[in-house]
PDB file of C-alpha atoms and ligand atoms in Angstrom:
ATOM      1  CA  MET A   1      34.449 155.511 114.396  1.00 60.00           C
ATOM      2  CA  HIS A   2      35.779 155.981 117.808  1.00 74.00           C
ATOM      3  CA  SER A   3      37.003 159.447 118.869  1.00 89.00           C
ATOM      4  CA  ILE A   4      40.850 159.715 120.122  1.00 95.00           C
ATOM      5  CA  ASP A   5      39.661 161.882 123.139  1.00 93.00           C
ATOM      6  CA  LYS A   6      36.803 159.947 124.332  1.00 95.00           C
ATOM      7  CA  PRO A   7      36.493 157.082 126.876  1.00 97.00           C
ATOM      8  CA  THR A   8      36.913 153.537 125.301  1.00 98.00           C
ATOM      9  CA  THR A   9      36.233 150.106 126.926  1.00 98.00           C
ATOM     10  CA  VAL A  10      39.361 147.332 126.284  1.00 98.00           C
ATOM     11  CA  ALA A  11      38.431 144.030 127.689  1.00 98.00           C
ATOM     12  CA  GLY A  12      35.762 144.951 129.745  1.00 98.00           C
ATOM     13  CA  VAL A  13      37.967 147.773 131.421  1.00 98.00           C
ATOM     14  CA  ARG A  14      37.261 151.716 130.990  1.00 98.00           C
ATOM     15  CA  LEU A  15      40.172 154.061 129.681  1.00 98.00           C
ATOM     16  CA  GLY A  16      39.335 157.568 129.845  1.00 97.00           C
ATOM     17  CA  ASN A  17      40.594 158.205 126.361  1.00 98.00           C
ATOM     18  CA  VAL A  18      42.459 155.609 123.935  1.00 98.00           C
ATOM     19  CA  LEU A  19      46.066 156.370 124.576  1.00 98.00           C
ATOM     20  CA  MET A  20      48.234 154.656 127.057  1.00 98.00           C
ATOM     21  CA  ASN A  21      52.232 154.221 127.252  1.00 98.00           C
ATOM     22  CA  ALA A  22      53.754 150.980 126.577  1.00 98.00           C
ATOM     23  CA  SER A  23      56.123 148.844 128.379  1.00 96.00           C
ATOM     24  CA  TYR A  24      59.406 150.645 128.035  1.00 92.00           C
ATOM     25  CA  VAL A  25      62.276 151.850 129.839  1.00 90.00           C
ATOM     26  CA  HIS A  26      60.731 154.140 131.652  1.00 94.00           C
ATOM     27  CA  SER A  27      57.481 152.071 132.781  1.00 96.00           C
ATOM     28  CA  LYS A  28      59.092 150.362 135.669  1.00 96.00           C
ATOM     29  CA  THR A  29      58.913 152.591 138.944  1.00 97.00           C
ATOM     30  CA  LEU A  30      56.968 154.081 141.299  1.00 98.00           C
ATOM     31  CA  GLU A  31      57.958 157.280 139.645  1.00 98.00           C
ATOM     32  CA  HIS A  32      56.961 156.162 136.113  1.00 98.00           C
ATOM     33  CA  ALA A  33      53.537 155.420 137.522  1.00 98.00           C
ATOM     34  CA  LYS A  34      53.044 158.747 139.089  1.00 98.00           C
ATOM     35  CA  VAL A  35      54.267 160.504 135.783  1.00 98.00           C
ATOM     36  CA  PHE A  36      51.553 158.232 133.679  1.00 98.00           C
ATOM     37  CA  ALA A  37      49.128 158.769 136.358  1.00 98.00           C
ATOM     38  CA  ASN A  38      49.657 162.705 136.051  1.00 98.00           C
ATOM     39  CA  SER A  39      49.430 162.819 132.030  1.00 98.00           C
ATOM     40  CA  ALA A  40      46.722 162.918 129.993  1.00 98.00           C
ATOM     41  CA  ALA A  41      46.843 159.231 128.930  1.00 98.00           C
ATOM     42  CA  GLY A  42      43.931 157.180 129.579  1.00 98.00           C
ATOM     43  CA  ALA A  43      45.383 154.478 131.377  1.00 98.00           C
ATOM     44  CA  VAL A  44      48.350 153.293 133.305  1.00 98.00           C
ATOM     45  CA  LEU A  45      50.893 150.793 132.154  1.00 98.00           C
ATOM     46  CA  ILE A  46      53.675 149.278 134.099  1.00 98.00           C
ATOM     47  CA  GLY A  47      56.154 146.736 133.506  1.00 95.00           C
ATOM     48  CA  SER A  48      57.752 144.174 132.093  1.00 96.00           C
ATOM     49  CA  ILE A  49      57.553 142.954 135.496  1.00 97.00           C
ATOM     50  CA  SER A  50      59.708 139.522 136.033  1.00 97.00           C
ATOM     51  CA  VAL A  51      59.791 137.040 138.905  1.00 97.00           C
ATOM     52  CA  LYS A  52      63.436 138.046 139.963  1.00 97.00           C
ATOM     53  CA  LEU A  53      65.192 141.481 139.597  1.00 97.00           C
ATOM     54  CA  ARG A  54      66.806 142.217 136.381  1.00 95.00           C
ATOM     55  CA  ARG A  55      69.588 144.469 135.697  1.00 94.00           C
ATOM     56  CA  PRO A  56      69.662 146.231 131.996  1.00 91.00           C
ATOM     57  CA  ASN A  57      71.769 144.692 128.898  1.00 87.00           C
ATOM     58  CA  PRO A  58      75.298 146.338 128.452  1.00 83.00           C
ATOM     59  CA  GLY A  59      75.479 149.194 126.220  1.00 79.00           C
ATOM     60  CA  GLN A  60      73.559 152.406 125.888  1.00 79.00           C
ATOM     61  CA  GLY A  61      70.235 150.097 125.222  1.00 86.00           C
ATOM     62  CA  TYR A  62      68.386 152.875 122.728  1.00 88.00           C
ATOM     63  CA  TRP A  63      69.542 154.103 119.613  1.00 88.00           C
ATOM     64  CA  LEU A  64      67.220 156.397 117.485  1.00 88.00           C
ATOM     65  CA  HIS A  65      67.721 157.274 113.549  1.00 89.00           C
ATOM     66  CA  LYS A  66      68.964 160.846 113.242  1.00 87.00           C
ATOM     67  CA  GLU A  67      65.966 161.547 111.064  1.00 89.00           C
ATOM     68  CA  ARG A  68      63.653 159.395 113.625  1.00 91.00           C
ATOM     69  CA  PHE A  69      63.091 157.038 110.644  1.00 93.00           C
ATOM     70  CA  PHE A  70      63.300 154.073 113.594  1.00 93.00           C
ATOM     71  CA  SER A  71      64.488 153.301 116.665  1.00 93.00           C
ATOM     72  CA  LEU A  72      66.370 150.622 118.214  1.00 92.00           C
ATOM     73  CA  ASN A  73      66.232 148.969 121.639  1.00 91.00           C
ATOM     74  CA  SER A  74      67.915 146.493 123.814  1.00 89.00           C
ATOM     75  CA  PHE A  75      66.897 147.237 127.251  1.00 89.00           C
ATOM     76  CA  GLY A  76      67.093 143.615 128.370  1.00 89.00           C
ATOM     77  CA  LEU A  77      63.732 143.999 130.730  1.00 92.00           C
ATOM     78  CA  PRO A  78      65.565 146.222 133.432  1.00 94.00           C
ATOM     79  CA  ASN A  79      63.231 145.837 136.220  1.00 96.00           C
ATOM     80  CA  GLY A  80      62.864 145.175 140.429  1.00 97.00           C
ATOM     81  CA  GLY A  81      61.386 141.549 140.077  1.00 98.00           C
ATOM     82  CA  MET A  82      58.612 140.092 142.784  1.00 98.00           C
ATOM     83  CA  PRO A  83      60.627 142.151 145.972  1.00 98.00           C
ATOM     84  CA  TYR A  84      60.429 145.656 144.180  1.00 98.00           C
ATOM     85  CA  PHE A  85      56.482 145.333 142.846  1.00 98.00           C
ATOM     86  CA  ALA A  86      55.322 143.404 146.134  1.00 98.00           C
ATOM     87  CA  LYS A  87      56.476 146.775 147.766  1.00 98.00           C
ATOM     88  CA  HIS A  88      55.589 149.447 145.178  1.00 98.00           C
ATOM     89  CA  LEU A  89      52.624 148.002 143.001  1.00 98.00           C
ATOM     90  CA  PRO A  90      49.599 148.918 145.410  1.00 98.00           C
ATOM     91  CA  ALA A  91      51.045 152.383 145.760  1.00 98.00           C
ATOM     92  CA  MET A  92      50.970 152.794 141.837  1.00 98.00           C
ATOM     93  CA  VAL A  93      47.824 151.080 141.378  1.00 98.00           C
ATOM     94  CA  LYS A  94      46.390 154.016 144.012  1.00 98.00           C
ATOM     95  CA  LEU A  95      47.797 156.575 141.596  1.00 98.00           C
ATOM     96  CA  ALA A  96      46.307 155.478 138.770  1.00 98.00           C
ATOM     97  CA  HIS A  97      43.004 154.901 140.544  1.00 98.00           C
ATOM     98  CA  ASP A  98      43.057 158.309 142.220  1.00 98.00           C
ATOM     99  CA  GLN A  99      43.408 160.103 138.789  1.00 98.00           C
ATOM    100  CA  GLY A 100      40.473 157.692 137.494  1.00 98.00           C
ATOM    101  CA  LYS A 101      42.265 155.407 135.552  1.00 98.00           C
ATOM    102  CA  PRO A 102      42.835 151.719 135.011  1.00 98.00           C
ATOM    103  CA  PHE A 103      46.056 150.122 135.718  1.00 98.00           C
ATOM    104  CA  ILE A 104      47.665 147.506 133.567  1.00 98.00           C
ATOM    105  CA  ALA A 105      50.444 145.349 134.732  1.00 98.00           C
ATOM    106  CA  ASN A 106      52.816 143.809 131.768  1.00 98.00           C
ATOM    107  CA  VAL A 107      54.310 140.596 132.994  1.00 98.00           C
ATOM    108  CA  VAL A 108      57.062 138.657 131.293  1.00 97.00           C
ATOM    109  CA  GLY A 109      58.533 134.999 131.785  1.00 95.00           C
ATOM    110  CA  PHE A 110      61.138 132.714 131.052  1.00 91.00           C
ATOM    111  CA  ARG A 111      59.377 129.570 131.591  1.00 91.00           C
ATOM    112  CA  GLN A 112      55.542 128.534 131.975  1.00 94.00           C
ATOM    113  CA  GLU A 113      56.158 128.698 135.655  1.00 96.00           C
ATOM    114  CA  ASP A 114      57.197 132.463 135.836  1.00 96.00           C
ATOM    115  CA  TYR A 115      53.611 133.262 134.168  1.00 97.00           C
ATOM    116  CA  VAL A 116      51.870 130.979 136.612  1.00 98.00           C
ATOM    117  CA  THR A 117      53.248 133.057 139.506  1.00 98.00           C
ATOM    118  CA  LEU A 118      53.080 136.408 137.955  1.00 98.00           C
ATOM    119  CA  VAL A 119      49.528 136.624 137.055  1.00 98.00           C
ATOM    120  CA  PRO A 120      48.042 135.781 140.455  1.00 98.00           C
ATOM    121  CA  PHE A 121      50.771 138.051 141.982  1.00 98.00           C
ATOM    122  CA  VAL A 122      49.743 140.829 139.943  1.00 98.00           C
ATOM    123  CA  GLU A 123      46.271 140.216 140.324  1.00 98.00           C
ATOM    124  CA  LYS A 124      46.218 140.148 144.305  1.00 98.00           C
ATOM    125  CA  LEU A 125      48.099 143.491 143.936  1.00 98.00           C
ATOM    126  CA  GLY A 126      44.834 145.380 142.644  1.00 98.00           C
ATOM    127  CA  VAL A 127      45.356 145.478 138.923  1.00 98.00           C
ATOM    128  CA  ASP A 128      42.641 145.817 136.657  1.00 98.00           C
ATOM    129  CA  MET A 129      44.166 143.953 133.622  1.00 98.00           C
ATOM    130  CA  VAL A 130      47.580 141.745 132.867  1.00 98.00           C
ATOM    131  CA  GLU A 131      49.164 142.232 129.719  1.00 98.00           C
ATOM    132  CA  LEU A 132      51.280 138.906 128.927  1.00 98.00           C
ATOM    133  CA  ASN A 133      54.732 139.900 127.136  1.00 98.00           C
ATOM    134  CA  PHE A 134      55.093 136.956 124.768  1.00 97.00           C
ATOM    135  CA  GLY A 135      57.125 139.166 122.226  1.00 94.00           C
ATOM    136  CA  CYS A 136      60.564 140.381 124.286  1.00 84.00           C
ATOM    137  CA  PRO A 137      63.235 140.080 121.600  1.00 79.00           C
ATOM    138  CA  ASN A 138      66.044 141.215 123.681  1.00 82.00           C
ATOM    139  CA  VAL A 139      67.180 138.358 126.384  1.00 84.00           C
ATOM    140  CA  TRP A 140      69.947 136.153 125.439  1.00 84.00           C
ATOM    141  CA  ASP A 141      72.151 133.677 127.603  1.00 79.00           C
ATOM    142  CA  GLY A 142      75.424 132.899 126.688  1.00 79.00           C
ATOM    143  CA  GLY A 143      75.476 134.085 123.230  1.00 80.00           C
ATOM    144  CA  GLN A 144      71.853 132.195 123.061  1.00 85.00           C
ATOM    145  CA  GLN A 145      68.551 133.932 122.255  1.00 88.00           C
ATOM    146  CA  LYS A 146      65.648 133.237 124.448  1.00 87.00           C
ATOM    147  CA  ARG A 147      62.971 131.901 122.203  1.00 90.00           C
ATOM    148  CA  ILE A 148      60.604 134.595 121.744  1.00 95.00           C
ATOM    149  CA  ILE A 149      57.034 133.007 122.705  1.00 96.00           C
ATOM    150  CA  SER A 150      54.611 134.692 120.079  1.00 97.00           C
ATOM    151  CA  TYR A 151      56.582 133.131 117.434  1.00 97.00           C
ATOM    152  CA  HIS A 152      55.571 129.536 117.981  1.00 97.00           C
ATOM    153  CA  ALA A 153      52.017 128.872 118.647  1.00 98.00           C
ATOM    154  CA  GLU A 154      52.562 125.599 120.428  1.00 97.00           C
ATOM    155  CA  LEU A 155      54.394 127.786 122.975  1.00 96.00           C
ATOM    156  CA  VAL A 156      51.552 130.367 123.228  1.00 97.00           C
ATOM    157  CA  GLN A 157      48.952 127.390 123.472  1.00 98.00           C
ATOM    158  CA  GLU A 158      51.146 125.585 126.464  1.00 97.00           C
ATOM    159  CA  THR A 159      51.417 129.079 128.570  1.00 97.00           C
ATOM    160  CA  LEU A 160      48.019 130.209 128.149  1.00 98.00           C
ATOM    161  CA  GLN A 161      46.735 126.877 129.439  1.00 98.00           C
ATOM    162  CA  ALA A 162      49.197 126.776 132.272  1.00 98.00           C
ATOM    163  CA  ILE A 163      48.018 130.426 132.750  1.00 98.00           C
ATOM    164  CA  ALA A 164      44.096 129.798 132.603  1.00 98.00           C
ATOM    165  CA  GLN A 165      44.726 126.926 135.207  1.00 98.00           C
ATOM    166  CA  THR A 166      44.911 129.837 138.036  1.00 97.00           C
ATOM    167  CA  LYS A 167      41.627 130.943 137.072  1.00 98.00           C
ATOM    168  CA  PRO A 168      42.726 134.795 136.307  1.00 98.00           C
ATOM    169  CA  THR A 169      39.680 137.218 137.628  1.00 96.00           C
ATOM    170  CA  VAL A 170      40.976 140.126 135.772  1.00 97.00           C
ATOM    171  CA  PRO A 171      41.009 140.439 131.778  1.00 98.00           C
ATOM    172  CA  ILE A 172      44.262 139.190 130.036  1.00 98.00           C
ATOM    173  CA  SER A 173      45.817 141.137 126.681  1.00 98.00           C
ATOM    174  CA  VAL A 174      48.669 139.070 125.156  1.00 98.00           C
ATOM    175  CA  LYS A 175      51.241 141.158 123.530  1.00 98.00           C
ATOM    176  CA  ILE A 176      52.797 139.433 120.451  1.00 98.00           C
ATOM    177  CA  SER A 177      55.701 140.639 118.174  1.00 98.00           C
ATOM    178  CA  PRO A 178      55.496 141.608 114.656  1.00 98.00           C
ATOM    179  CA  LEU A 179      54.005 138.037 113.070  1.00 98.00           C
ATOM    180  CA  PRO A 180      54.248 137.094 109.696  1.00 98.00           C
ATOM    181  CA  PRO A 181      51.126 136.241 108.191  1.00 98.00           C
ATOM    182  CA  ASP A 182      51.230 132.217 108.487  1.00 98.00           C
ATOM    183  CA  ILE A 183      52.299 132.163 112.312  1.00 98.00           C
ATOM    184  CA  LEU A 184      49.903 134.877 112.644  1.00 98.00           C
ATOM    185  CA  GLN A 185      46.819 132.996 111.588  1.00 98.00           C
ATOM    186  CA  GLU A 186      48.215 130.040 113.619  1.00 98.00           C
ATOM    187  CA  VAL A 187      48.419 132.030 117.200  1.00 98.00           C
ATOM    188  CA  SER A 188      45.501 133.977 116.136  1.00 98.00           C
ATOM    189  CA  ALA A 189      43.509 130.581 116.583  1.00 98.00           C
ATOM    190  CA  VAL A 190      45.099 129.648 119.784  1.00 98.00           C
ATOM    191  CA  LEU A 191      44.285 132.908 120.802  1.00 98.00           C
ATOM    192  CA  THR A 192      40.537 132.797 119.799  1.00 98.00           C
ATOM    193  CA  LYS A 193      40.391 129.101 121.542  1.00 98.00           C
ATOM    194  CA  SER A 194      41.788 130.358 124.948  1.00 98.00           C
ATOM    195  CA  PRO A 195      38.957 131.019 127.292  1.00 98.00           C
ATOM    196  CA  ILE A 196      41.220 133.833 129.101  1.00 98.00           C
ATOM    197  CA  VAL A 197      41.987 136.249 126.086  1.00 98.00           C
ATOM    198  CA  ARG A 198      40.399 139.367 126.096  1.00 98.00           C
ATOM    199  CA  ALA A 199      42.878 141.395 124.162  1.00 98.00           C
ATOM    200  CA  VAL A 200      45.734 141.271 122.214  1.00 98.00           C
ATOM    201  CA  THR A 201      48.332 144.111 121.743  1.00 98.00           C
ATOM    202  CA  ALA A 202      49.877 144.261 118.517  1.00 98.00           C
ATOM    203  CA  CYS A 203      53.050 144.561 118.515  1.00 98.00           C
ATOM    204  CA  ASN A 204      56.100 144.518 120.164  1.00 97.00           C
ATOM    205  CA  SER A 205      59.423 145.570 118.552  1.00 97.00           C
ATOM    206  CA  TYR A 206      60.547 143.636 115.511  1.00 97.00           C
ATOM    207  CA  PRO A 207      63.581 141.371 116.665  1.00 96.00           C
ATOM    208  CA  ASN A 208      67.361 141.001 116.077  1.00 94.00           C
ATOM    209  CA  ALA A 209      67.553 144.434 113.935  1.00 94.00           C
ATOM    210  CA  ALA A 210      71.100 145.781 113.395  1.00 89.00           C
ATOM    211  CA  VAL A 211      72.171 148.984 114.504  1.00 82.00           C
ATOM    212  CA  THR A 212      73.365 150.910 111.182  1.00 76.00           C
ATOM    213  CA  TYR A 213      75.061 154.123 110.411  1.00 74.00           C
ATOM    214  CA  GLY A 214      72.737 157.170 110.857  1.00 73.00           C
ATOM    215  CA  THR A 215      72.029 155.913 114.389  1.00 76.00           C
ATOM    216  CA  LYS A 216      72.769 158.483 117.067  1.00 64.00           C
ATOM    217  CA  GLY A 217      74.956 157.425 119.415  1.00 61.00           C
ATOM    218  CA  ILE A 218      76.091 154.435 117.369  1.00 55.00           C
ATOM    219  CA  GLY A 219      79.360 154.083 119.998  1.00 57.00           C
ATOM    220  CA  ASP A 220      80.528 150.692 120.552  1.00 56.00           C
ATOM    221  CA  ASP A 221      77.235 149.189 119.807  1.00 64.00           C
ATOM    222  CA  ARG A 222      77.900 147.647 116.306  1.00 64.00           C
ATOM    223  CA  GLU A 223      77.677 144.224 117.455  1.00 73.00           C
ATOM    224  CA  VAL A 224      74.001 144.364 118.858  1.00 81.00           C
ATOM    225  CA  LEU A 225      71.175 142.932 117.620  1.00 89.00           C
ATOM    226  CA  ALA A 226      67.984 144.949 119.008  1.00 92.00           C
ATOM    227  CA  GLY A 227      64.202 145.094 118.760  1.00 95.00           C
ATOM    228  CA  LEU A 228      63.076 147.608 115.691  1.00 96.00           C
ATOM    229  CA  ALA A 229      60.299 150.179 116.589  1.00 97.00           C
ATOM    230  CA  GLY A 230      59.172 153.689 116.021  1.00 97.00           C
ATOM    231  CA  ARG A 231      58.272 155.063 112.623  1.00 97.00           C
ATOM    232  CA  ALA A 232      59.255 152.046 110.547  1.00 97.00           C
ATOM    233  CA  LEU A 233      57.275 149.808 112.410  1.00 98.00           C
ATOM    234  CA  LYS A 234      53.900 151.492 112.179  1.00 98.00           C
ATOM    235  CA  PRO A 235      53.102 150.040 108.731  1.00 98.00           C
ATOM    236  CA  ILE A 236      53.891 146.493 109.874  1.00 98.00           C
ATOM    237  CA  SER A 237      52.424 146.744 112.785  1.00 98.00           C
ATOM    238  CA  LEU A 238      49.269 148.394 111.736  1.00 98.00           C
ATOM    239  CA  GLY A 239      48.921 145.513 108.765  1.00 98.00           C
ATOM    240  CA  VAL A 240      49.077 142.990 111.769  1.00 98.00           C
ATOM    241  CA  VAL A 241      46.601 145.031 113.760  1.00 98.00           C
ATOM    242  CA  LYS A 242      44.209 144.946 110.086  1.00 98.00           C
ATOM    243  CA  GLN A 243      44.946 141.175 110.267  1.00 98.00           C
ATOM    244  CA  LEU A 244      44.080 140.445 113.672  1.00 98.00           C
ATOM    245  CA  ARG A 245      40.659 142.051 113.554  1.00 98.00           C
ATOM    246  CA  GLN A 246      39.800 139.800 110.598  1.00 98.00           C
ATOM    247  CA  LEU A 247      41.168 136.587 112.515  1.00 98.00           C
ATOM    248  CA  LEU A 248      39.798 137.307 115.879  1.00 98.00           C
ATOM    249  CA  PRO A 249      36.267 137.302 116.907  1.00 98.00           C
ATOM    250  CA  ARG A 250      34.600 140.371 118.025  1.00 98.00           C
ATOM    251  CA  ARG A 251      35.015 139.640 121.533  1.00 98.00           C
ATOM    252  CA  ILE A 252      38.773 139.886 121.307  1.00 98.00           C
ATOM    253  CA  ASP A 253      39.832 143.728 121.456  1.00 98.00           C
ATOM    254  CA  ILE A 254      42.745 144.961 120.137  1.00 98.00           C
ATOM    255  CA  ILE A 255      45.331 147.243 121.243  1.00 98.00           C
ATOM    256  CA  GLY A 256      47.502 148.770 118.567  1.00 98.00           C
ATOM    257  CA  CYS A 257      50.957 150.145 118.958  1.00 98.00           C
ATOM    258  CA  GLY A 258      54.153 150.809 116.938  1.00 98.00           C
ATOM    259  CA  GLY A 259      55.076 154.107 115.323  1.00 98.00           C
ATOM    260  CA  ILE A 260      52.605 156.451 116.894  1.00 98.00           C
ATOM    261  CA  TYR A 261      53.515 159.679 117.196  1.00 97.00           C
ATOM    262  CA  SER A 262      50.466 161.886 116.200  1.00 97.00           C
ATOM    263  CA  ALA A 263      46.633 161.922 116.094  1.00 97.00           C
ATOM    264  CA  ASN A 264      46.618 160.761 112.507  1.00 97.00           C
ATOM    265  CA  ASP A 265      48.899 157.804 113.415  1.00 98.00           C
ATOM    266  CA  VAL A 266      46.319 156.958 116.359  1.00 98.00           C
ATOM    267  CA  GLN A 267      43.400 157.315 113.854  1.00 97.00           C
ATOM    268  CA  ASP A 268      45.019 154.824 111.161  1.00 98.00           C
ATOM    269  CA  TYR A 269      45.211 152.152 114.438  1.00 98.00           C
ATOM    270  CA  LEU A 270      41.346 152.760 115.071  1.00 98.00           C
ATOM    271  CA  ASP A 271      40.449 152.869 111.545  1.00 98.00           C
ATOM    272  CA  ALA A 272      42.547 149.324 111.646  1.00 98.00           C
ATOM    273  CA  GLY A 273      40.026 147.992 114.288  1.00 98.00           C
ATOM    274  CA  ALA A 274      42.285 148.835 117.427  1.00 98.00           C
ATOM    275  CA  LYS A 275      40.038 150.288 120.441  1.00 98.00           C
ATOM    276  CA  ALA A 276      43.151 151.565 122.154  1.00 98.00           C
ATOM    277  CA  VAL A 277      46.755 152.413 121.323  1.00 98.00           C
ATOM    278  CA  GLN A 278      50.389 152.362 123.171  1.00 98.00           C
ATOM    279  CA  LEU A 279      53.212 154.732 122.537  1.00 98.00           C
ATOM    280  CA  ALA A 280      56.807 153.798 123.526  1.00 96.00           C
ATOM    281  CA  SER A 281      59.189 155.175 120.897  1.00 94.00           C
ATOM    282  CA  ALA A 282      57.519 158.954 120.937  1.00 96.00           C
ATOM    283  CA  LEU A 283      57.421 158.780 124.744  1.00 96.00           C
ATOM    284  CA  ALA A 284      61.685 158.128 124.620  1.00 91.00           C
ATOM    285  CA  ASP A 285      61.874 160.779 122.136  1.00 88.00           C
ATOM    286  CA  ASP A 286      59.416 163.817 123.169  1.00 90.00           C
ATOM    287  CA  GLY A 287      58.253 162.728 126.761  1.00 96.00           C
ATOM    288  CA  VAL A 288      55.212 162.333 128.194  1.00 97.00           C
ATOM    289  CA  SER A 289      53.850 165.991 126.758  1.00 98.00           C
ATOM    290  CA  ILE A 290      53.128 163.522 123.655  1.00 98.00           C
ATOM    291  CA  PHE A 291      49.959 162.356 124.881  1.00 98.00           C
ATOM    292  CA  GLU A 292      48.464 166.187 125.382  1.00 98.00           C
ATOM    293  CA  LYS A 293      49.929 166.895 121.996  1.00 97.00           C
ATOM    294  CA  ILE A 294      47.876 164.429 120.246  1.00 98.00           C
ATOM    295  CA  LEU A 295      44.777 165.140 122.357  1.00 97.00           C
ATOM    296  CA  PHE A 296      45.165 168.442 121.290  1.00 96.00           C
ATOM    297  CA  GLN A 297      45.905 167.449 117.553  1.00 96.00           C
ATOM    298  CA  ALA A 298      42.670 164.918 117.644  1.00 95.00           C
ATOM    299  CA  LYS A 299      40.428 168.190 119.128  1.00 89.00           C
ATOM    300  CA  LYS A 300      41.516 170.361 116.578  1.00 85.00           C
ATOM    301  CA  ASP A 301      41.208 168.250 113.669  1.00 78.00           C
ATOM    302  CA  SER A 302      37.527 167.156 114.757  1.00 74.00           C
ATOM    303  CA  PHE A 303      36.375 170.910 114.915  1.00 67.00           C
ATOM    304  CA  THR A 304      38.029 171.639 111.597  1.00 67.00           C
ATOM    305  CA  SER A 305      36.032 168.675 110.430  1.00 61.00           C
ATOM    306  CA  ALA A 306      33.006 169.513 111.986  1.00 52.00           C
TER     307      ALA A 306
HETATM  308  O1  RRO L 401      63.610 145.160 128.031  1.00 55.33           O
HETATM  309  C1  RRO L 401      63.401 145.309 126.441  1.00 55.33           C
HETATM  310  O2  RRO L 401      64.425 145.427 125.788  1.00 55.33           O
HETATM  311  C2  RRO L 401      62.194 145.213 125.578  1.00 55.33           C
HETATM  312  C3  RRO L 401      61.366 144.434 126.022  1.00 55.33           C
HETATM  313 BR1  RRO L 401      60.948 143.784 127.603  1.00 55.33          BR
HETATM  314  C4  RRO L 401      59.923 144.229 124.902  1.00 55.33           C
HETATM  315  O3  RRO L 401      59.357 143.690 125.212  1.00 55.33           O
HETATM  316  N1  RRO L 401      60.246 144.806 123.839  1.00 55.33           N
HETATM  317  C5  RRO L 401      61.079 145.492 123.799  1.00 55.33           C
HETATM  318  O4  RRO L 401      61.361 145.924 122.566  1.00 55.33           O
HETATM  319  N2  RRO L 401      62.339 145.740 124.415  1.00 55.33           N
END
């Protein structure tokens, strides 16, 4: 069994421990990279990076249930786009490397060509791994939701094929939505056949959840549909990880994500077959000290069970 505080290898890349941040609202800038580089996390992840600059969706973007049963978000992928990252990504990578941590870039596209542009773009700027965001639920255009790639095996296949033509030299992880079993099987078959997929990150948030009473800061946002994350996502996401471990060959590693707040949560994901994990809601709720807290809990637990 793998220890939480020991180095791990994902897709051939060595992480100082199994913890890292997920792509979320505080993982977009040079300042954010500095925070994660200096944190207790084993890797630094920045994203999602899109081709063009994107402004946040209107409204507050984040809602936390008052008893923290779940969080909801609809950030809408705000980020500086290629102009910002052309300028700052090399410095972000250096911040991570100076602390002995690998740097992962999460990229998101709205058409195949975007991924074909973005993967070589971040690769040339020195990143150690690329995570493809195939699960963002919060992009709407004139009342129409953009299709979420990971729910369509044929879209996953076409997009991976197009990216493969760029002959990526860094390992690729695919971040998927919490998929129901039949789609998960179809998508897993596509991921298994792709020559470029070295890891899968499971899961992104559950799409199109409604903002409810009992959610802090409900304000004027009753109409919003948002991605569900936090504690309510954990059993769903953990089930996806367990199924993936059965569906995928061992050469494809799994990064778990969804509702991780404690060392026990991390251990659940490692037991289900993940080699590393990502945190987002806990970082939004408790800040970056959550990494230290989890590592401290893990050390204490291994001491008491020794
Ligand atoms: O920015 C967002 O609203 C967002 C993204 Br890109 C994502 O991948 N997952 C999510 O829950 N929110």
